[in-house]
Amino acid sequence: MEPIAIEVTAGETYWWCRCGLSGTQPFCDGSHKGGDLSPLKYIAARSTQVWFCACKRTAHPPLCDGSHKALDAI
């Protein structure tokens, strides 16, 4: 899965889906309820475009670190 570019606003809070079940990726819609994973809180340091991880394999959640490239090679 490719990362998702989002324009974030400084000081705003975003809840990144960690379970992969949300229908509103990359953000949580509550689909994790009853599972082991909960969303990750992300507060934008500045207003800019960021790339949220969609493959859920990043070492730097919630932002993409390129881990999806290894999955594409499989």
mmCIF file of N, CA and C in Angstrom:
data_model
loop_
_atom_site.group_PDB
_atom_site.id
_atom_site.type_symbol
_atom_site.label_atom_id
_atom_site.label_comp_id
_atom_site.label_asym_id
_atom_site.label_seq_id
_atom_site.Cartn_x
_atom_site.Cartn_y
_atom_site.Cartn_z
ATOM 1 N N MET A 1 0.837 -1.190 0.000
ATOM 2 C CA MET A 1 0.000 0.000 0.000
ATOM 3 C C MET A 1 0.873 1.240 0.000
ATOM 4 N N GLU A 2 0.536 2.149 -0.848
ATOM 5 C CA GLU A 2 1.265 3.412 -0.953
ATOM 6 C C GLU A 2 0.891 4.337 0.203
ATOM 7 N N PRO A 3 1.816 5.214 0.627
ATOM 8 C CA PRO A 3 1.492 6.181 1.676
ATOM 9 C C PRO A 3 0.433 7.170 1.187
ATOM 10 N N ILE A 4 -0.202 7.836 2.130
ATOM 11 C CA ILE A 4 -1.287 8.761 1.816
ATOM 12 C C ILE A 4 -0.860 10.179 2.199
ATOM 13 N N ALA A 5 -0.835 11.070 1.207
ATOM 14 C CA ALA A 5 -0.445 12.464 1.442
ATOM 15 C C ALA A 5 -1.626 13.226 2.036
ATOM 16 N N ILE A 6 -1.360 13.934 3.124
ATOM 17 C CA ILE A 6 -2.390 14.708 3.815
ATOM 18 C C ILE A 6 -1.812 16.080 4.170
ATOM 19 N N GLU A 7 -2.590 17.118 3.918
ATOM 20 C CA GLU A 7 -2.231 18.458 4.372
ATOM 21 C C GLU A 7 -2.665 18.569 5.837
ATOM 22 N N VAL A 8 -1.698 18.723 6.728
ATOM 23 C CA VAL A 8 -2.013 18.845 8.152
ATOM 24 C C VAL A 8 -1.888 20.298 8.583
ATOM 25 N N THR A 9 -2.562 20.617 9.675
ATOM 26 C CA THR A 9 -2.569 21.977 10.212
ATOM 27 C C THR A 9 -1.854 21.998 11.554
ATOM 28 N N ALA A 10 -0.951 22.941 11.737
ATOM 29 C CA ALA A 10 -0.183 23.059 12.982
ATOM 30 C C ALA A 10 -1.098 23.035 14.198
ATOM 31 N N GLY A 11 -0.741 22.198 15.164
ATOM 32 C CA GLY A 11 -1.491 22.113 16.408
ATOM 33 C C GLY A 11 -2.693 21.191 16.372
ATOM 34 N N GLU A 12 -3.108 20.746 15.187
ATOM 35 C CA GLU A 12 -4.265 19.841 15.067
ATOM 36 C C GLU A 12 -3.858 18.415 15.443
ATOM 37 N N THR A 13 -4.813 17.679 15.991
ATOM 38 C CA THR A 13 -4.600 16.285 16.360
ATOM 39 C C THR A 13 -5.217 15.382 15.305
ATOM 40 N N TYR A 14 -4.476 14.347 14.938
ATOM 41 C CA TYR A 14 -4.922 13.349 13.960
ATOM 42 C C TYR A 14 -4.743 11.978 14.603
ATOM 43 N N TRP A 15 -5.705 11.102 14.412
ATOM 44 C CA TRP A 15 -5.652 9.754 14.986
ATOM 45 C C TRP A 15 -5.400 8.750 13.866
ATOM 46 N N TRP A 16 -4.171 8.249 13.791
ATOM 47 C CA TRP A 16 -3.735 7.321 12.751
ATOM 48 C C TRP A 16 -4.170 5.897 13.091
ATOM 49 N N CYS A 17 -4.802 5.245 12.129
ATOM 50 C CA CYS A 17 -5.244 3.868 12.296
ATOM 51 C C CYS A 17 -4.045 2.937 12.318
ATOM 52 N N ARG A 18 -3.940 2.111 13.362
ATOM 53 C CA ARG A 18 -2.855 1.127 13.443
ATOM 54 C C ARG A 18 -3.313 -0.270 13.055
ATOM 55 N N CYS A 19 -4.614 -0.522 13.106
ATOM 56 C CA CYS A 19 -5.118 -1.883 12.875
ATOM 57 C C CYS A 19 -5.293 -2.212 11.393
ATOM 58 N N GLY A 20 -5.453 -1.186 10.556
ATOM 59 C CA GLY A 20 -5.655 -1.412 9.132
ATOM 60 C C GLY A 20 -7.101 -1.672 8.740
ATOM 61 N N LEU A 21 -8.014 -1.660 9.696
ATOM 62 C CA LEU A 21 -9.420 -1.973 9.412
ATOM 63 C C LEU A 21 -10.278 -0.759 9.086
ATOM 64 N N SER A 22 -9.782 0.426 9.362
ATOM 65 C CA SER A 22 -10.571 1.642 9.170
ATOM 66 C C SER A 22 -10.964 1.850 7.713
ATOM 67 N N GLY A 23 -12.187 2.289 7.504
ATOM 68 C CA GLY A 23 -12.655 2.631 6.173
ATOM 69 C C GLY A 23 -12.282 4.049 5.787
ATOM 70 N N THR A 24 -11.650 4.777 6.714
ATOM 71 C CA THR A 24 -11.249 6.159 6.462
ATOM 72 C C THR A 24 -9.731 6.308 6.564
ATOM 73 N N GLN A 25 -8.993 5.357 6.000
ATOM 74 C CA GLN A 25 -7.529 5.375 6.046
ATOM 75 C C GLN A 25 -6.982 6.701 5.547
ATOM 76 N N PRO A 26 -5.960 7.229 6.180
ATOM 77 C CA PRO A 26 -5.134 6.587 7.185
ATOM 78 C C PRO A 26 -5.611 6.826 8.613
ATOM 79 N N PHE A 27 -6.807 7.365 8.757
ATOM 80 C CA PHE A 27 -7.285 7.736 10.084
ATOM 81 C C PHE A 27 -8.266 6.720 10.657
ATOM 82 N N CYS A 28 -8.340 6.710 11.971
ATOM 83 C CA CYS A 28 -9.191 5.779 12.707
ATOM 84 C C CYS A 28 -10.677 6.123 12.550
ATOM 85 N N ASP A 29 -11.486 5.073 12.396
ATOM 86 C CA ASP A 29 -12.948 5.250 12.402
ATOM 87 C C ASP A 29 -13.603 4.392 13.480
ATOM 88 N N GLY A 30 -12.789 3.829 14.376
ATOM 89 C CA GLY A 30 -13.305 3.010 15.468
ATOM 90 C C GLY A 30 -13.405 1.534 15.154
ATOM 91 N N SER A 31 -12.988 1.119 13.977
ATOM 92 C CA SER A 31 -13.091 -0.291 13.579
ATOM 93 C C SER A 31 -12.244 -1.223 14.437
ATOM 94 N N HIS A 32 -11.278 -0.698 15.160
ATOM 95 C CA HIS A 32 -10.396 -1.502 15.996
ATOM 96 C C HIS A 32 -11.076 -2.013 17.264
ATOM 97 N N LYS A 33 -12.208 -1.460 17.612
ATOM 98 C CA LYS A 33 -12.846 -1.804 18.893
ATOM 99 C C LYS A 33 -12.988 -3.312 19.057
ATOM 100 N N GLY A 34 -12.534 -3.802 20.207
ATOM 101 C CA GLY A 34 -12.551 -5.228 20.494
ATOM 102 C C GLY A 34 -11.252 -5.908 20.120
ATOM 103 N N GLY A 35 -10.358 -5.184 19.476
ATOM 104 C CA GLY A 35 -9.063 -5.733 19.076
ATOM 105 C C GLY A 35 -7.956 -5.271 19.999
ATOM 106 N N ASP A 36 -6.740 -5.665 19.676
ATOM 107 C CA ASP A 36 -5.582 -5.332 20.502
ATOM 108 C C ASP A 36 -4.946 -3.987 20.170
ATOM 109 N N LEU A 37 -5.232 -3.453 18.990
ATOM 110 C CA LEU A 37 -4.595 -2.212 18.559
ATOM 111 C C LEU A 37 -5.528 -1.020 18.726
ATOM 112 N N SER A 38 -4.935 0.096 19.119
ATOM 113 C CA SER A 38 -5.691 1.338 19.230
ATOM 114 C C SER A 38 -5.002 2.385 18.363
ATOM 115 N N PRO A 39 -5.698 3.470 17.998
ATOM 116 C CA PRO A 39 -5.093 4.472 17.128
ATOM 117 C C PRO A 39 -3.943 5.212 17.808
ATOM 118 N N LEU A 40 -3.086 5.796 16.979
ATOM 119 C CA LEU A 40 -1.943 6.558 17.468
ATOM 120 C C LEU A 40 -2.222 8.049 17.281
ATOM 121 N N LYS A 41 -2.050 8.804 18.342
ATOM 122 C CA LYS A 41 -2.269 10.249 18.312
ATOM 123 C C LYS A 41 -1.078 10.933 17.645
ATOM 124 N N TYR A 42 -1.374 11.804 16.691
ATOM 125 C CA TYR A 42 -0.348 12.588 15.999
ATOM 126 C C TYR A 42 -0.765 14.047 16.045
ATOM 127 N N ILE A 43 0.111 14.901 16.574
ATOM 128 C CA ILE A 43 -0.150 16.333 16.616
ATOM 129 C C ILE A 43 0.813 17.001 15.639
ATOM 130 N N ALA A 44 0.262 17.700 14.668
ATOM 131 C CA ALA A 44 1.084 18.342 13.648
ATOM 132 C C ALA A 44 1.910 19.476 14.248
ATOM 133 N N ALA A 45 3.207 19.416 14.041
ATOM 134 C CA ALA A 45 4.105 20.454 14.546
ATOM 135 C C ALA A 45 3.990 21.733 13.726
ATOM 136 N N ARG A 46 3.666 21.573 12.434
ATOM 137 C CA ARG A 46 3.511 22.733 11.557
ATOM 138 C C ARG A 46 2.530 22.392 10.443
ATOM 139 N N SER A 47 2.039 23.385 9.788
ATOM 140 C CA SER A 47 1.134 23.178 8.656
ATOM 141 C C SER A 47 1.962 22.822 7.433
ATOM 142 N N THR A 48 1.750 21.622 6.915
ATOM 143 C CA THR A 48 2.518 21.129 5.775
ATOM 144 C C THR A 48 1.859 19.855 5.251
ATOM 145 N N GLN A 49 2.415 19.316 4.192
ATOM 146 C CA GLN A 49 1.953 18.019 3.699
ATOM 147 C C GLN A 49 2.840 16.936 4.311
ATOM 148 N N VAL A 50 2.212 15.901 4.843
ATOM 149 C CA VAL A 50 2.952 14.750 5.365
ATOM 150 C C VAL A 50 2.412 13.489 4.694
ATOM 151 N N TRP A 51 3.202 12.445 4.721
ATOM 152 C CA TRP A 51 2.832 11.164 4.124
ATOM 153 C C TRP A 51 2.589 10.162 5.245
ATOM 154 N N PHE A 52 1.305 9.839 5.459
ATOM 155 C CA PHE A 52 0.948 8.861 6.479
ATOM 156 C C PHE A 52 1.116 7.454 5.920
ATOM 157 N N CYS A 53 1.667 6.573 6.729
ATOM 158 C CA CYS A 53 1.878 5.183 6.337
ATOM 159 C C CYS A 53 0.529 4.485 6.161
ATOM 160 N N ALA A 54 0.403 3.741 5.075
ATOM 161 C CA ALA A 54 -0.823 2.973 4.836
ATOM 162 C C ALA A 54 -0.576 1.467 4.966
ATOM 163 N N CYS A 55 0.689 1.044 4.870
ATOM 164 C CA CYS A 55 0.987 -0.394 4.962
ATOM 165 C C CYS A 55 1.090 -0.875 6.404
ATOM 166 N N LYS A 56 1.216 0.068 7.335
ATOM 167 C CA LYS A 56 1.298 -0.195 8.778
ATOM 168 C C LYS A 56 2.606 -0.863 9.186
ATOM 169 N N ARG A 57 3.625 -0.808 8.344
ATOM 170 C CA ARG A 57 4.921 -1.436 8.633
ATOM 171 C C ARG A 57 6.018 -0.436 8.968
ATOM 172 N N THR A 58 5.702 0.849 8.960
ATOM 173 C CA THR A 58 6.709 1.874 9.199
ATOM 174 C C THR A 58 7.380 1.725 10.567
ATOM 175 N N ALA A 59 8.646 2.064 10.627
ATOM 176 C CA ALA A 59 9.377 2.085 11.892
ATOM 177 C C ALA A 59 9.204 3.436 12.585
ATOM 178 N N HIS A 60 8.548 4.382 11.894
ATOM 179 C CA HIS A 60 8.358 5.735 12.424
ATOM 180 C C HIS A 60 6.893 6.143 12.355
ATOM 181 N N PRO A 61 6.003 5.374 13.006
ATOM 182 C CA PRO A 61 4.577 5.677 12.910
ATOM 183 C C PRO A 61 4.264 7.071 13.444
ATOM 184 N N PRO A 62 3.354 7.759 12.824
ATOM 185 C CA PRO A 62 2.453 7.324 11.770
ATOM 186 C C PRO A 62 2.943 7.641 10.357
ATOM 187 N N LEU A 63 4.165 8.156 10.244
ATOM 188 C CA LEU A 63 4.635 8.621 8.944
ATOM 189 C C LEU A 63 5.363 7.530 8.170
ATOM 190 N N CYS A 64 5.268 7.597 6.859
ATOM 191 C CA CYS A 64 5.881 6.622 5.972
ATOM 192 C C CYS A 64 7.403 6.693 6.056
ATOM 193 N N ASP A 65 8.047 5.532 6.075
ATOM 194 C CA ASP A 65 9.506 5.462 6.020
ATOM 195 C C ASP A 65 9.982 4.648 4.814
ATOM 196 N N GLY A 66 9.051 4.333 3.910
ATOM 197 C CA GLY A 66 9.402 3.570 2.716
ATOM 198 C C GLY A 66 9.279 2.068 2.871
ATOM 199 N N SER A 67 8.813 1.591 4.013
ATOM 200 C CA SER A 67 8.699 0.144 4.252
ATOM 201 C C SER A 67 7.811 -0.555 3.228
ATOM 202 N N HIS A 68 6.849 0.149 2.642
ATOM 203 C CA HIS A 68 5.946 -0.445 1.656
ATOM 204 C C HIS A 68 6.705 -0.908 0.412
ATOM 205 N N LYS A 69 7.858 -0.328 0.146
ATOM 206 C CA LYS A 69 8.646 -0.716 -1.036
ATOM 207 C C LYS A 69 9.107 -2.162 -0.936
ATOM 208 N N ALA A 70 9.440 -2.619 0.266
ATOM 209 C CA ALA A 70 9.845 -4.006 0.455
ATOM 210 C C ALA A 70 8.656 -4.946 0.239
ATOM 211 N N LEU A 71 7.463 -4.497 0.593
ATOM 212 C CA LEU A 71 6.262 -5.302 0.395
ATOM 213 C C LEU A 71 5.920 -5.411 -1.084
ATOM 214 N N ASP A 72 6.153 -4.327 -1.828
ATOM 215 C CA ASP A 72 5.876 -4.319 -3.272
ATOM 216 C C ASP A 72 6.759 -5.300 -4.015
ATOM 217 N N ALA A 73 7.941 -5.576 -3.466
ATOM 218 C CA ALA A 73 8.901 -6.471 -4.128
ATOM 219 C C ALA A 73 8.549 -7.938 -3.967
ATOM 220 N N ILE A 74 7.629 -8.229 -3.075
ATOM 221 C CA ILE A 74 7.248 -9.638 -2.814
ATOM 222 C C ILE A 74 6.328 -10.152 -3.883
#
